[in-house]
mmCIF file of C-alpha atoms and ligand atoms in Angstrom:
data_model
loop_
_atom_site.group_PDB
_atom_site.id
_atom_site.type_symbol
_atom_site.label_atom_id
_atom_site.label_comp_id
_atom_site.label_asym_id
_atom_site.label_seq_id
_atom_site.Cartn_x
_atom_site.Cartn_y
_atom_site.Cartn_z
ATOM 1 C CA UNK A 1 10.026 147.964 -55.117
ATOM 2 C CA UNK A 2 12.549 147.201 -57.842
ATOM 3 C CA UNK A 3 15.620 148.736 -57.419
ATOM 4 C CA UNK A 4 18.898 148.467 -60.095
ATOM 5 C CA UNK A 5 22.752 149.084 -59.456
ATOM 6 C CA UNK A 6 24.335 150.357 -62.841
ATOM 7 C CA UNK A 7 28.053 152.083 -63.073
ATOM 8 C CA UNK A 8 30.854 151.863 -65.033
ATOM 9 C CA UNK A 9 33.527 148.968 -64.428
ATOM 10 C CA UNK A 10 34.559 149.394 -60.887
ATOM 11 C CA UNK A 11 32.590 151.343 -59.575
ATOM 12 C CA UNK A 12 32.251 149.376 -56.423
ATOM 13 C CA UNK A 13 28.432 149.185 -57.053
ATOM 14 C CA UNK A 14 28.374 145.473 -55.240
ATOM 15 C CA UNK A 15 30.212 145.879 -52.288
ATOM 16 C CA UNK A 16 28.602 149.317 -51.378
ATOM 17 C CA UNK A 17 24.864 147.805 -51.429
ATOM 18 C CA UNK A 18 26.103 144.552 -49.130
ATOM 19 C CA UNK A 19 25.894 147.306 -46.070
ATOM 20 C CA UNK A 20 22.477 148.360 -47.035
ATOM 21 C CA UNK A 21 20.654 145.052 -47.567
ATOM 22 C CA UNK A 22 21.987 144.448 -43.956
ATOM 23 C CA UNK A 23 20.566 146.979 -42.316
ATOM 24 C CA UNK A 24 17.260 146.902 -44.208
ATOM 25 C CA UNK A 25 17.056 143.300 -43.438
ATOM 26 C CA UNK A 26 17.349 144.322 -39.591
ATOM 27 C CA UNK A 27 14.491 147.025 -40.060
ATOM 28 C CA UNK A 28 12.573 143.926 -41.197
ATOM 29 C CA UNK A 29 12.027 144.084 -45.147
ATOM 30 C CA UNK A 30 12.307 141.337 -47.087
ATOM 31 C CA UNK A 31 15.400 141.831 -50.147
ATOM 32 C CA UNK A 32 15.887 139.400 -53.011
ATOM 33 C CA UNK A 33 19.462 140.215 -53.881
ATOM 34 C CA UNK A 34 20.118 139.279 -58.148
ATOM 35 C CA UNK A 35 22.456 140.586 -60.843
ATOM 36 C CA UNK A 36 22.310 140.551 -64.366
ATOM 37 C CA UNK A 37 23.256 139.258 -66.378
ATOM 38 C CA UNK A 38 22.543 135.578 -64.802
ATOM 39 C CA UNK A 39 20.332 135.221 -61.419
ATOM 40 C CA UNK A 40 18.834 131.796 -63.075
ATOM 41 C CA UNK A 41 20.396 129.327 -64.480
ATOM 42 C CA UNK A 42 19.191 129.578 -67.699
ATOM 43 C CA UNK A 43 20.402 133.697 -67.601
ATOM 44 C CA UNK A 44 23.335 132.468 -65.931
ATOM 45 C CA UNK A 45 24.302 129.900 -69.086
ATOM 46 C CA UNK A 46 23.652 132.889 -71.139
ATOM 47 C CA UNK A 47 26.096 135.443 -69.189
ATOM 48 C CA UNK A 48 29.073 132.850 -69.870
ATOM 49 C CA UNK A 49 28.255 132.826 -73.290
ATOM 50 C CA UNK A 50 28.132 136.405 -73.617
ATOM 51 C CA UNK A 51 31.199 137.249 -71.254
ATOM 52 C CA UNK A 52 33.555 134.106 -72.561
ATOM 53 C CA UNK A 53 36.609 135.780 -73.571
ATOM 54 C CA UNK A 54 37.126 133.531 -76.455
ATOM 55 C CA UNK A 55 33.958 135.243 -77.770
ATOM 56 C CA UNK A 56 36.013 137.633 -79.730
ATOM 57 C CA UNK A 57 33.963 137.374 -82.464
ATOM 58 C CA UNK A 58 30.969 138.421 -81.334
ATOM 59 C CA UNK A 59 28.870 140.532 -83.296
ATOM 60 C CA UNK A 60 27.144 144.007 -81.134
ATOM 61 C CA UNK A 61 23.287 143.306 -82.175
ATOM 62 C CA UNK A 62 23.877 139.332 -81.806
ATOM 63 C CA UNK A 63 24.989 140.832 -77.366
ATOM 64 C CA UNK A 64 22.760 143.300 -77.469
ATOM 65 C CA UNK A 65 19.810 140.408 -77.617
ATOM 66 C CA UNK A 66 21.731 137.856 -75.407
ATOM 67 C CA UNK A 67 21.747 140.530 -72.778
ATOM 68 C CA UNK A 68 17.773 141.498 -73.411
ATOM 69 C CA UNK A 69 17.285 137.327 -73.515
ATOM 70 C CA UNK A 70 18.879 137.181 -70.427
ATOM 71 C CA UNK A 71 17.203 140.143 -68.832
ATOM 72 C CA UNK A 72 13.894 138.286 -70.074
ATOM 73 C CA UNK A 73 13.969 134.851 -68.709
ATOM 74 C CA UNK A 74 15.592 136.342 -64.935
ATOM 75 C CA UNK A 75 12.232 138.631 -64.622
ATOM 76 C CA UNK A 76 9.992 135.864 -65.315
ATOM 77 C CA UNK A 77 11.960 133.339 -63.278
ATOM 78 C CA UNK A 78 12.859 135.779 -60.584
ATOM 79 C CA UNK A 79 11.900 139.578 -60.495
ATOM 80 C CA UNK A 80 8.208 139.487 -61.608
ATOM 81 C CA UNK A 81 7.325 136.513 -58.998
ATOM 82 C CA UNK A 82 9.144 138.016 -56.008
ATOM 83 C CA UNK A 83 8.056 141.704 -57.004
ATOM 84 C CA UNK A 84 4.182 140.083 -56.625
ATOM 85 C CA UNK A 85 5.095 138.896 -53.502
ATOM 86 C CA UNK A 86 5.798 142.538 -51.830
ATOM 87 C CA UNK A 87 10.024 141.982 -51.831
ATOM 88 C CA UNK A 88 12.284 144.551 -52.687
ATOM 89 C CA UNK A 89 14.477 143.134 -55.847
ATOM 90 C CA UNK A 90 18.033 145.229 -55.764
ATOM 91 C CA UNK A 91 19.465 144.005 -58.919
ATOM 92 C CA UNK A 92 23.391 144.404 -59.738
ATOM 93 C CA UNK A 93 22.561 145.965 -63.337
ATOM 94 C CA UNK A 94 19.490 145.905 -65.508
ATOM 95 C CA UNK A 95 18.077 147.765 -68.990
ATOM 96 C CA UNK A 96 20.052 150.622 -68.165
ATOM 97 C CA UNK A 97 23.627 148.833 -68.413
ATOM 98 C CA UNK A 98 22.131 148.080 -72.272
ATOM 99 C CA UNK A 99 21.599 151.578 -73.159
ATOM 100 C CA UNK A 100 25.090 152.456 -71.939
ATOM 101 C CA UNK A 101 27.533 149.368 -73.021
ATOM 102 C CA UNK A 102 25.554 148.513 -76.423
ATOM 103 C CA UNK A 103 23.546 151.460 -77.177
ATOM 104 C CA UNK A 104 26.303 154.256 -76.151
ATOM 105 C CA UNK A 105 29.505 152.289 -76.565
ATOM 106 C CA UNK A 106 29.446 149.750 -79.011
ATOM 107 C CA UNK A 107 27.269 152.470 -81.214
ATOM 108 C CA UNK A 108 23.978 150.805 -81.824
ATOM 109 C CA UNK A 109 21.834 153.551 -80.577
ATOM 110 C CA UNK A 110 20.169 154.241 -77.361
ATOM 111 C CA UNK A 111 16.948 154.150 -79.506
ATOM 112 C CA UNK A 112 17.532 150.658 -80.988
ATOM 113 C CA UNK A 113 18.435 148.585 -78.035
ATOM 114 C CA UNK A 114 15.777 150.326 -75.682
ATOM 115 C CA UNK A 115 13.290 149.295 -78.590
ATOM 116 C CA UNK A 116 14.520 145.445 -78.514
ATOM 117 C CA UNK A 117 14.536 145.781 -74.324
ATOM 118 C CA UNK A 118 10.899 147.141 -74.356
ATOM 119 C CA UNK A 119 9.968 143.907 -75.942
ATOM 120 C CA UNK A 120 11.682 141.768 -73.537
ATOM 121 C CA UNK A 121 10.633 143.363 -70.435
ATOM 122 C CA UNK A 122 7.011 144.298 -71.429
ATOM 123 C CA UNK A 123 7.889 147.728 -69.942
ATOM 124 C CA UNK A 124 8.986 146.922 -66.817
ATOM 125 C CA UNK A 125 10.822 149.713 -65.163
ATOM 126 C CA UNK A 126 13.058 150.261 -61.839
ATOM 127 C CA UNK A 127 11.287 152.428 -59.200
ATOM 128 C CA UNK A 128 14.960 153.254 -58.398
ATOM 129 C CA UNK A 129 18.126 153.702 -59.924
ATOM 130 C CA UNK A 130 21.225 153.842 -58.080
ATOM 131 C CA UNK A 131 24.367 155.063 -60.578
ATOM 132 C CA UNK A 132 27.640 154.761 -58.854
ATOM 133 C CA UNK A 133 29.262 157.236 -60.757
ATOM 134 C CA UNK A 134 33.317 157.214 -61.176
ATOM 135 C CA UNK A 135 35.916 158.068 -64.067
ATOM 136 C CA UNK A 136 36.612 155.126 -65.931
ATOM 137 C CA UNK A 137 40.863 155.509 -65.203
ATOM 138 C CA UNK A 138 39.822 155.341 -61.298
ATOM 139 C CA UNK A 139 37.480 152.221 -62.287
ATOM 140 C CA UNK A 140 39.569 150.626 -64.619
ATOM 141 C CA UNK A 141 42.467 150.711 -61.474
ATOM 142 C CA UNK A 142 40.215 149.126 -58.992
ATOM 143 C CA UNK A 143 39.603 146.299 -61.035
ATOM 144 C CA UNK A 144 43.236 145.827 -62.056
ATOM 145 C CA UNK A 145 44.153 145.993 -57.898
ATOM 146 C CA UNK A 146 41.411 143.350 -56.782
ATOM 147 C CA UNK A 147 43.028 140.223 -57.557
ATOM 148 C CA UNK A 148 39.511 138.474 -56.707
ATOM 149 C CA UNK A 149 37.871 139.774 -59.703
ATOM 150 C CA UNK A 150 37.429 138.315 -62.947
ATOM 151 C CA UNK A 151 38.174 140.046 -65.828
ATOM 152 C CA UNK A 152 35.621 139.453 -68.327
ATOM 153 C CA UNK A 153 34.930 139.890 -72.429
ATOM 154 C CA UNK A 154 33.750 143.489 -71.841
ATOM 155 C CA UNK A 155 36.638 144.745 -69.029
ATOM 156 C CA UNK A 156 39.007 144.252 -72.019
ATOM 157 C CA UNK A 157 37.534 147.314 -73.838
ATOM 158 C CA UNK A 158 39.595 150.095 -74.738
ATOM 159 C CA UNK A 159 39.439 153.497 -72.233
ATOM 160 C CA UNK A 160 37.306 154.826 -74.868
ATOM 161 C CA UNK A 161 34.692 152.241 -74.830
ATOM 162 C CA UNK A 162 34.389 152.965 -70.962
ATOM 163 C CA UNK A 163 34.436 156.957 -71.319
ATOM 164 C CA UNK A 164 31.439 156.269 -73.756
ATOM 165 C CA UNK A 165 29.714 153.969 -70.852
ATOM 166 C CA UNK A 166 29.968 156.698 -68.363
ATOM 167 C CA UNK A 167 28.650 159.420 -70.917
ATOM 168 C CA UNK A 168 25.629 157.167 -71.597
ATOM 169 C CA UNK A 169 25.204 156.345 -68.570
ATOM 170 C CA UNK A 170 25.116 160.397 -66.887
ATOM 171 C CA UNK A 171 22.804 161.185 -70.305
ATOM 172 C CA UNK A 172 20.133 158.413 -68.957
ATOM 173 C CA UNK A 173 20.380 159.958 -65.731
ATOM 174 C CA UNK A 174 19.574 163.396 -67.277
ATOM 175 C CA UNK A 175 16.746 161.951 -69.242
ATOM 176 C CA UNK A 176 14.899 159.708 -66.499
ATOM 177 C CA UNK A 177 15.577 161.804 -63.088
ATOM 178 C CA UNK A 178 12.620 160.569 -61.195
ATOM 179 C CA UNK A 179 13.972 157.099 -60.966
ATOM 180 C CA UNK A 180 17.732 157.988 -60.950
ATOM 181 C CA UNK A 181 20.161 158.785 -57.698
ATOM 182 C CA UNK A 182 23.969 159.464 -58.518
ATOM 183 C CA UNK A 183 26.220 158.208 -55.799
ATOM 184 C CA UNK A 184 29.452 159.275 -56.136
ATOM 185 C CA UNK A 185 31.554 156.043 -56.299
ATOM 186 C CA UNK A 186 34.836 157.703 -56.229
ATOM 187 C CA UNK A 187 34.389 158.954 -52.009
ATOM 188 C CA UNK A 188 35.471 156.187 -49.567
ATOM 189 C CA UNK A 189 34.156 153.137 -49.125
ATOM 190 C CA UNK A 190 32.169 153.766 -45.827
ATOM 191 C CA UNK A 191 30.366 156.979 -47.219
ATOM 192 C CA UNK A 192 28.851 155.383 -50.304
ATOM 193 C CA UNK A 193 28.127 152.953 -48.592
ATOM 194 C CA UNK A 194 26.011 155.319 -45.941
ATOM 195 C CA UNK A 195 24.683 157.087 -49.384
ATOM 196 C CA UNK A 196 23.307 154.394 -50.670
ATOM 197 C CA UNK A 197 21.748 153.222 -47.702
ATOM 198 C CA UNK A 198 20.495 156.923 -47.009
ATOM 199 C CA UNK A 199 18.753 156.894 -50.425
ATOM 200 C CA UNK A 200 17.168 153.858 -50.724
ATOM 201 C CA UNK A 201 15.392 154.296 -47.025
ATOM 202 C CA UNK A 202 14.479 158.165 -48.306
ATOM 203 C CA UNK A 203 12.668 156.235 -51.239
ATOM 204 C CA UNK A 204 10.720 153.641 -49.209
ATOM 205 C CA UNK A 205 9.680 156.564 -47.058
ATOM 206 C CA UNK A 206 8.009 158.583 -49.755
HETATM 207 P P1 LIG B 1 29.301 142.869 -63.982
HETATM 208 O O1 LIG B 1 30.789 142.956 -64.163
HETATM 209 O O2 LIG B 1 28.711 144.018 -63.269
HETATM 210 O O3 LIG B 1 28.847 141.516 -63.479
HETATM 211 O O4 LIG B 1 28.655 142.997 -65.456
HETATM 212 C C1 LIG B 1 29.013 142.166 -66.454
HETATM 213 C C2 LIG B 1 29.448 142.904 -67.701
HETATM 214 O O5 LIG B 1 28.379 142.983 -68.631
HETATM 215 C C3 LIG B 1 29.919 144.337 -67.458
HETATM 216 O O6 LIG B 1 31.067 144.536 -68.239
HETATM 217 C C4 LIG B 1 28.789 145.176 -68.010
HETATM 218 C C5 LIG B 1 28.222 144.318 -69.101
HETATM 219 N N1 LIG B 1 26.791 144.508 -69.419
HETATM 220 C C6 LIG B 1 26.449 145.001 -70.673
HETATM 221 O O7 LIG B 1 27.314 145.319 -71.482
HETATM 222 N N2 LIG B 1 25.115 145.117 -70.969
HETATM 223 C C7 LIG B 1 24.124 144.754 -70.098
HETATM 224 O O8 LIG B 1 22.936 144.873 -70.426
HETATM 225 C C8 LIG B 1 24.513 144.240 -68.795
HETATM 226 C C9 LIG B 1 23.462 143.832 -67.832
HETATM 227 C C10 LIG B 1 25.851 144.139 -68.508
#
């Protein structure tokens, strides 16, 4: 089972799925935790590249396919091998986070970067999608209060940038409903952290 973590910045997507891998790891299933982009260290090189904030002048379609390269070279190195070998892969962002940051916000078209992704993931889909939904002000704080966080290239966008991420995001959510789950991000800590445990199990079940 292949299951992604998208939300805007913030939206405490990381630290809520820490509880759950626990306590699926107790029930006995085997999780290979990964985040995009990086999880190699050939993706990794690429996500310092892409988040550098020197990289001012980077151009949208030139991230857009240093995202989908990195995306690329993490599912052959990591995802496809450990998906053939029956582990459930719960992946801190995937295709998804493309549609919304470069296809919705930077305004190349949902259409246009899902093309270029379909290419660089030969179709390869998340059984699951958990969005960890929150108003980009409430994000935007979080990050600003966690001193332990890096801000990167993309944090640095303007409010509007990140109300267009959220839009996106809600619209994909709309459009693919059998694979997506909306968590509400902005509840306490301790009950999205129960909901996302809740609805991964309830998929596993089916
Ligand atoms: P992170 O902060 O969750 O590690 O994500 C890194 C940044 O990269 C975050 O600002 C979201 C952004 N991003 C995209 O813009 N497009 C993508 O395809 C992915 C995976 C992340």
């Amino acid at each position: 089972m292949f299951i992604t973590l998208e939300g805007p910045e913030g939206s405490g997507k990381t630290t809520a799925v820490e509880a759950a891998v626990k306590a699926l790891q107790e029930k006995g299933y085997e999780i290979v935790r990964t985040r995009e982009p990086g999880g190699t260290p050939i993706a990794e090189e690429i996500r310092n590249v892409i988040l550098d904030k020197k990289n001012t002048a980077m151009d949208p379609r030139t991230e857009a396919l240093l995202y989908a390269a990195s995306r690329r070279q993490h599912l052959v190195e990591k995802v496809w091998p450990a998906l053939k070998e029956g582990k459930i892969v719960i992946c801190d962002r995937y295709l998804d986070s493309s549609l919304a940051y470069q296809g919705g916000a930077r305004g190349l078209g949902v259409e246009n970067v899902l093309n270029i992704n379909l290419f660089a993931t030969e179709n390869t889909w998340p059984d699951l999608t958990l969005l960890f939904d929150i108003k980009p002000e409430e994000g935007l704080k979080r990050i600003a209060s966690n001193a332990n966080r890096e801000v990167n290239r993309l944090d640095l966008e303007k409010l509007d940038f990140h109300h267009k991420v959220r839009d996106t995001f809600l619209e994909l959510a709309k459009r693919y409903p059998e694979r997506f789950v909306i968590i509400d991000a902005s509840k306490s800590k301790e009950e999205v952290a129960k909901n996302t445990l809740d609805t991964i199990l309830n998929r596993l079940c089916k």
